[in-house]
């Protein structure tokens, strides 16, 4: 299971690197062409925008794994250890419900937009709006993979998880 999780996280990271590289290449080429030939690629801004959308939704799960999203822990810190675990379990459950709802809404929205095409690239908007259900599905997977250590100890996976370490929430026990 650990190997599968590592492969999943690595694949997710490489997909983000590929999208960021493509975006940098497209924007860099467009800038170079604009200043050297006084012409630019008519689709470059649109492609960069859609890559940014996909990176945002695709990277949210990796950020969730490391505790990088905004968290206000005042109430949790005021609770005893058992109360903190119950609160973290409720947070995980609430997030799973919300993420599942957003997968459904994103899927429905993408389906409604499948016959409209983007202005410059002439791609069906389905491919742009598919970032939402795909991204929230990734969030669900990442959350399920970190739920147990988060609930029991208030810890997240570290970026350098090769040593098996965890980062602890403020006020959370590490163990």
XYZ file of N, CA and C in Angstrom:
525
model
N 0.831 -1.204 0.000
C 0.000 0.000 0.000
C 0.867 1.256 0.000
N 1.965 1.188 0.755
C 2.869 2.343 0.837
C 3.474 2.659 -0.532
N 3.822 1.612 -1.291
C 4.385 1.824 -2.628
C 3.367 2.463 -3.559
N 2.132 2.011 -3.452
C 1.059 2.564 -4.279
C 0.822 4.040 -3.948
N 0.843 4.356 -2.649
C 0.680 5.749 -2.234
C 1.827 6.606 -2.732
N 3.043 6.108 -2.623
C 4.215 6.853 -3.099
C 4.130 7.082 -4.602
N 3.721 6.058 -5.339
C 3.576 6.201 -6.794
C 2.498 7.224 -7.131
N 1.392 7.187 -6.405
C 0.293 8.137 -6.626
C 0.752 9.574 -6.380
N 1.436 9.803 -5.269
C 1.919 11.144 -4.935
C 2.959 11.605 -5.953
N 3.848 10.707 -6.341
C 4.878 11.049 -7.325
C 4.257 11.397 -8.672
N 3.306 10.592 -9.108
C 2.621 10.859 -10.374
C 1.892 12.196 -10.330
N 1.220 12.471 -9.222
C 0.516 13.754 -9.063
C 1.510 14.917 -9.138
N 2.635 14.768 -8.472
C 3.661 15.816 -8.502
C 4.246 16.031 -9.883
N 4.530 14.936 -10.592
C 5.092 15.058 -11.941
C 4.092 15.658 -12.916
N 2.811 15.356 -12.734
C 1.790 15.972 -13.588
C 1.788 17.486 -13.393
N 1.925 17.924 -12.152
C 1.984 19.365 -11.879
C 3.237 19.990 -12.474
N 4.354 19.295 -12.366
C 5.603 19.801 -12.938
C 5.468 19.921 -14.456
N 4.850 18.939 -15.085
C 4.660 18.979 -16.546
C 3.771 20.154 -16.944
N 2.680 20.371 -16.181
C 1.787 21.497 -16.501
C 2.485 22.835 -16.301
N 3.256 22.967 -15.213
C 3.975 24.214 -14.968
C 5.033 24.442 -16.036
N 5.717 23.386 -16.429
C 6.729 23.504 -17.493
C 6.094 23.918 -18.816
N 4.970 23.296 -19.145
C 4.273 23.658 -20.384
C 3.818 25.111 -20.341
N 3.299 25.529 -19.196
C 2.843 26.909 -19.071
C 4.013 27.884 -19.222
N 5.129 27.586 -18.569
C 6.305 28.457 -18.667
C 6.836 28.499 -20.101
N 6.848 27.364 -20.771
C 7.313 27.301 -22.158
C 6.404 28.111 -23.082
N 5.103 27.952 -22.919
C 4.146 28.671 -23.769
C 4.248 30.175 -23.550
N 4.246 30.593 -22.287
C 4.305 32.030 -21.982
C 5.658 32.606 -22.397
N 6.739 31.886 -22.123
C 8.078 32.354 -22.526
C 8.210 32.492 -24.025
N 7.714 31.501 -24.754
C 7.742 31.563 -26.220
C 6.917 32.736 -26.734
N 5.756 32.942 -26.138
C 4.888 34.038 -26.557
C 5.560 35.390 -26.325
N 6.203 35.551 -25.187
C 6.908 36.815 -24.891
C 8.053 37.016 -25.878
N 8.822 35.957 -26.109
C 9.944 36.051 -27.044
C 9.462 36.429 -28.443
N 8.403 35.767 -28.905
C 7.863 36.084 -30.236
C 7.327 37.510 -30.300
N 6.680 37.949 -29.239
C 6.105 39.287 -29.236
C 7.185 40.355 -29.375
N 8.309 40.159 -28.690
C 9.344 41.184 -28.720
C 10.339 41.023 -29.864
N 10.435 39.831 -30.444
C 11.373 39.657 -31.561
C 10.714 39.758 -32.929
N 9.435 39.425 -33.020
C 8.767 39.439 -34.320
C 7.534 40.342 -34.353
N 7.185 40.927 -33.221
C 5.978 41.757 -33.077
C 4.694 40.965 -33.329
N 4.769 39.663 -33.213
C 3.599 38.786 -33.324
C 3.585 37.870 -32.115
N 2.402 37.510 -31.710
C 2.303 36.572 -30.589
C 1.370 35.428 -30.948
N 1.420 34.406 -30.142
C 0.550 33.250 -30.347
C -0.845 33.613 -29.841
N -1.853 33.513 -30.671
C -3.195 33.942 -30.250
C -3.803 33.048 -29.173
N -3.287 31.870 -28.978
C -3.850 30.926 -28.025
C -3.036 30.813 -26.738
N -1.914 31.530 -26.643
C -0.994 31.348 -25.516
C -1.620 31.729 -24.170
N -2.279 32.866 -24.108
C -2.880 33.293 -22.838
C -3.961 32.323 -22.387
N -4.740 31.860 -23.331
C -5.810 30.916 -23.006
C -5.236 29.595 -22.511
N -4.229 29.090 -23.182
C -3.606 27.829 -22.765
C -2.989 27.962 -21.378
N -2.315 29.086 -21.119
C -1.711 29.303 -19.803
C -2.788 29.383 -18.716
N -3.876 30.021 -19.012
C -4.983 30.138 -18.048
C -5.550 28.769 -17.703
N -5.760 27.938 -18.714
C -6.347 26.617 -18.470
C -5.360 25.695 -17.767
N -4.087 25.832 -18.067
C -3.082 25.060 -17.334
C -3.036 25.488 -15.867
N -3.194 26.776 -15.614
C -3.212 27.269 -14.230
C -4.421 26.707 -13.477
N -5.556 26.638 -14.134
C -6.751 26.056 -13.506
C -6.486 24.598 -13.145
N -5.932 23.840 -14.074
C -5.646 22.437 -13.814
C -4.603 22.272 -12.714
N -3.588 23.148 -12.682
C -2.578 23.064 -11.621
C -3.181 23.357 -10.257
N -4.092 24.315 -10.200
C -4.724 24.668 -8.928
C -5.515 23.498 -8.369
N -6.377 22.921 -9.184
C -7.181 21.796 -8.707
C -6.325 20.541 -8.505
N -5.373 20.307 -9.378
C -4.528 19.120 -9.261
C -3.544 19.164 -8.116
N -3.140 20.348 -7.718
C -2.165 20.486 -6.633
C -2.764 20.628 -5.256
N -4.066 20.865 -5.167
C -4.702 21.072 -3.867
C -4.547 19.854 -2.961
N -4.587 18.656 -3.520
C -4.439 17.445 -2.717
C -3.043 17.302 -2.142
N -2.028 17.651 -2.909
C -0.659 17.593 -2.392
C -0.460 18.597 -1.269
N -1.065 19.761 -1.401
C -0.976 20.766 -0.343
C -1.721 20.281 0.906
N -2.857 19.634 0.704
C -3.625 19.085 1.825
C -2.800 18.069 2.607
N -2.036 17.249 1.912
C -1.219 16.213 2.570
C -0.240 16.799 3.559
N 0.279 17.981 3.270
C 1.316 18.579 4.108
C 0.769 19.637 5.056
N -0.548 19.806 5.095
C -1.131 20.800 5.995
C -0.935 22.217 5.516
N -0.811 22.407 4.220
C -0.529 23.722 3.667
C -1.723 24.632 3.492
N -2.933 24.109 3.651
C -4.117 24.953 3.545
C -4.319 25.716 4.851
N -5.078 26.767 4.792
C -5.340 27.590 5.967
C -6.050 26.757 7.027
N -5.575 26.851 8.251
C -6.203 26.135 9.362
C -6.242 27.047 10.578
N -7.380 27.123 11.211
C -7.520 27.875 12.455
C -7.737 26.841 13.555
N -6.787 26.759 14.477
C -6.796 25.671 15.445
C -7.154 26.115 16.863
N -7.662 27.324 17.035
C -7.958 27.817 18.381
C -8.911 26.897 19.140
N -10.006 26.488 18.513
C -10.970 25.621 19.185
C -10.352 24.260 19.481
N -9.654 23.712 18.514
C -9.014 22.416 18.731
C -8.020 22.483 19.883
N -7.230 23.542 19.934
C -6.233 23.677 20.989
C -6.866 23.784 22.376
N -8.079 24.286 22.448
C -8.762 24.459 23.738
C -9.391 23.162 24.238
N -9.466 22.152 23.376
C -10.112 20.888 23.746
C -9.108 19.914 24.350
N -9.604 18.973 25.170
C -8.720 17.902 25.639
C -8.368 16.972 24.473
N -7.429 16.070 24.687
C -6.920 15.200 23.615
C -8.037 14.416 22.916
N -8.969 13.864 23.680
C -10.068 13.110 23.076
C -10.956 14.024 22.245
N -11.239 15.196 22.748
C -12.045 16.164 22.012
C -11.369 16.598 20.721
N -10.040 16.720 20.764
C -9.300 17.083 19.558
C -9.437 15.996 18.493
N -9.349 14.727 18.908
C -9.495 13.619 17.951
C -10.895 13.596 17.354
N -11.901 13.819 18.189
C -13.283 13.841 17.699
C -13.467 14.989 16.714
N -12.898 16.142 17.042
C -13.019 17.298 16.145
C -12.311 17.041 14.817
N -11.126 16.446 14.871
C -10.404 16.152 13.623
C -11.158 15.120 12.789
N -11.783 14.134 13.444
C -12.591 13.149 12.710
C -13.785 13.828 12.054
N -14.411 14.757 12.760
C -15.542 15.495 12.187
C -15.092 16.357 11.010
N -13.905 16.928 11.127
C -13.357 17.738 10.028
C -13.128 16.856 8.798
N -12.531 15.684 9.002
C -12.286 14.769 7.884
C -13.605 14.358 7.252
N -14.572 14.000 8.060
C -15.879 13.603 7.536
C -16.530 14.753 6.766
N -16.489 15.950 7.332
C -17.052 17.122 6.652
C -16.353 17.407 5.329
N -15.037 17.281 5.322
C -14.292 17.502 4.083
C -14.632 16.444 3.036
N -14.747 15.195 3.455
C -15.102 14.141 2.510
C -16.470 14.395 1.885
N -17.424 14.808 2.706
C -18.763 15.114 2.183
C -18.691 16.290 1.209
N -17.984 17.347 1.606
C -17.866 18.525 0.742
C -17.146 18.182 -0.564
N -16.035 17.450 -0.476
C -15.291 17.090 -1.679
C -16.143 16.220 -2.601
N -16.884 15.280 -2.025
C -17.772 14.438 -2.835
C -18.843 15.257 -3.528
N -19.413 16.210 -2.799
C -20.413 17.103 -3.386
C -19.813 17.897 -4.538
N -18.595 18.384 -4.360
C -17.944 19.182 -5.401
C -17.571 18.331 -6.620
N -17.261 17.052 -6.406
C -17.031 16.165 -7.550
C -18.305 16.076 -8.377
N -19.421 15.887 -7.695
C -20.712 15.771 -8.388
C -21.068 17.069 -9.113
N -20.935 18.193 -8.435
C -21.252 19.485 -9.045
C -20.311 19.769 -10.218
N -19.026 19.495 -10.038
C -18.058 19.717 -11.109
C -18.331 18.858 -12.324
N -18.704 17.619 -12.076
C -19.037 16.716 -13.181
C -20.258 17.224 -13.946
N -21.284 17.631 -13.209
C -22.494 18.145 -13.862
C -22.185 19.409 -14.663
N -21.388 20.287 -14.093
C -21.046 21.527 -14.775
C -20.230 21.243 -16.033
N -19.264 20.326 -15.923
C -18.450 19.977 -17.091
C -19.321 19.376 -18.197
N -20.277 18.553 -17.822
C -21.173 17.957 -18.811
C -22.007 19.027 -19.526
N -22.449 20.029 -18.765
C -23.238 21.103 -19.393
C -22.412 21.934 -20.354
N -21.123 21.998 -20.139
C -20.262 22.856 -20.961
C -19.606 22.106 -22.115
N -19.943 20.845 -22.313
C -19.224 20.035 -23.294
C -19.421 20.481 -24.739
N -20.468 21.211 -25.024
C -20.722 21.618 -26.418
C -20.228 23.030 -26.721
N -19.781 23.742 -25.701
C -19.192 25.053 -25.934
C -17.689 24.887 -26.101
N -17.102 25.694 -26.968
C -15.666 25.586 -27.206
C -14.967 26.865 -26.784
N -13.698 26.726 -26.455
C -12.904 27.882 -26.045
C -12.641 28.776 -27.251
N -12.480 30.065 -27.031
C -12.346 30.998 -28.155
C -11.123 30.756 -29.050
N -9.954 30.560 -28.465
C -8.748 30.466 -29.293
C -8.355 29.026 -29.614
N -8.378 28.164 -28.633
C -7.940 26.786 -28.839
C -9.011 25.907 -29.475
N -10.260 26.329 -29.399
C -11.396 25.587 -29.943
C -11.551 24.210 -29.291
N -11.158 24.133 -28.009
C -11.355 22.911 -27.224
C -12.723 22.955 -26.573
N -13.383 21.826 -26.431
C -14.623 21.835 -25.658
C -14.321 22.245 -24.210
N -15.163 23.099 -23.660
C -14.966 23.540 -22.286
C -15.012 22.369 -21.302
N -15.518 21.239 -21.741
C -15.531 20.037 -20.918
C -14.135 19.763 -20.369
N -13.107 19.927 -21.204
C -11.734 19.643 -20.786
C -11.218 20.657 -19.775
N -11.702 21.853 -19.835
C -11.307 22.870 -18.862
C -12.013 22.617 -17.537
N -13.327 22.428 -17.596
C -14.108 22.267 -16.375
C -13.945 20.886 -15.749
N -13.371 19.944 -16.453
C -13.094 18.627 -15.869
C -12.050 18.727 -14.762
N -11.316 19.836 -14.720
C -10.331 20.025 -13.661
C -10.984 19.990 -12.283
N -12.207 20.450 -12.182
C -12.883 20.501 -10.890
C -13.199 19.108 -10.341
N -13.909 18.253 -11.062
C -14.157 16.929 -10.495
C -12.887 16.091 -10.345
N -11.944 16.242 -11.262
C -10.689 15.507 -11.138
C -9.926 15.986 -9.906
N -9.831 17.291 -9.730
C -9.118 17.845 -8.585
C -9.743 17.461 -7.256
N -11.068 17.518 -7.166
C -11.717 17.141 -5.914
C -11.638 15.633 -5.683
N -11.601 14.840 -6.736
C -11.380 13.396 -6.576
C -9.982 13.134 -6.023
N -9.005 13.876 -6.524
C -7.647 13.767 -5.977
C -7.616 14.193 -4.512
N -8.345 15.242 -4.179
C -8.431 15.671 -2.780
C -8.991 14.556 -1.896
N -10.015 13.873 -2.378
C -10.594 12.763 -1.604
C -9.541 11.679 -1.378
N -8.839 11.304 -2.428
C -7.812 10.260 -2.291
C -6.714 10.671 -1.324
N -6.210 11.891 -1.476
C -5.166 12.373 -0.572
C -5.674 12.421 0.867
N -6.894 12.894 1.074
C -7.448 12.973 2.423
C -7.593 11.584 3.035
N -8.064 10.629 2.262
C -8.197 9.259 2.782
C -6.833 8.676 3.161
N -5.807 9.034 2.413
C -4.476 8.511 2.699
C -3.847 9.127 3.952
N -4.241 10.344 4.308
C -3.659 10.976 5.492
C -4.626 11.022 6.668
N -5.853 10.532 6.500
C -6.893 10.691 7.529
C -6.494 10.070 8.861
N -5.997 8.853 8.855
C -5.702 8.174 10.126
C -4.667 8.915 10.961
N -3.482 9.246 10.400
C -2.523 9.979 11.245
C -3.028 11.370 11.628
N -3.811 11.989 10.766
C -4.351 13.306 11.100
C -5.332 13.209 12.263
N -6.230 12.240 12.216
C -7.233 12.115 13.280
C -6.582 11.699 14.590
N -5.714 10.707 14.550
C -5.158 10.174 15.793
C -4.110 11.074 16.432
N -3.289 11.723 15.613
C -2.189 12.505 16.175
C -2.180 13.964 15.753
N -3.069 14.361 14.868
C -3.067 15.745 14.391
C -1.869 16.039 13.521
N -1.348 15.005 12.848
C -0.140 15.196 12.054
C -0.436 15.022 10.566
N 0.425 15.630 9.794
C 0.357 15.561 8.336
C 1.586 14.848 7.833
N 1.529 14.427 6.580
C 2.711 13.864 5.937
C 3.701 14.996 5.700
N 4.963 14.698 5.907
C 5.997 15.689 5.604
C 6.322 15.635 4.125
N 6.896 16.702 3.634
C 7.302 16.713 2.234
C 8.371 15.660 1.973
N 9.245 15.450 2.951
C 10.315 14.458 2.818
C 9.918 13.179 3.550
N 8.755 12.641 3.211
C 8.179 11.505 3.926
C 8.985 10.220 3.747
N 10.121 10.287 3.055
C 10.932 9.092 2.858
C 11.382 8.500 4.196
N 11.595 9.369 5.197
C 11.990 8.883 6.509
C 10.792 8.451 7.332
N 9.570 8.656 6.795
C 8.369 8.263 7.519
C 7.967 9.276 8.572
N 8.509 10.474 8.494
C 8.209 11.499 9.487
C 6.878 12.165 9.236
N 6.434 12.887 10.235
C 5.195 13.634 10.110
C 5.386 15.023 10.672
N 4.596 15.925 10.216
C 4.571 17.273 10.765
C 3.346 17.353 11.665
N 3.492 17.967 12.815
C 2.400 17.998 13.784
C 1.676 19.324 13.727
N 0.363 19.259 13.884
C -0.448 20.452 14.015
C -0.099 21.148 15.311
N -0.209 22.457 15.391
C -0.035 23.118 16.678
C -1.034 22.549 17.680
N -0.564 22.173 18.832
C -1.453 21.650 19.856
C -1.691 20.165 19.743
N -1.269 19.532 18.624
C -1.503 18.111 18.434
C -0.339 17.295 18.977
N -0.617 16.082 19.380
C 0.422 15.196 19.871
C 1.077 14.517 18.683
N 2.350 14.254 18.787
C 3.065 13.567 17.719
C 3.385 12.158 18.171
N 2.694 11.180 17.605
C 3.019 9.841 18.053
C 2.107 8.869 17.579
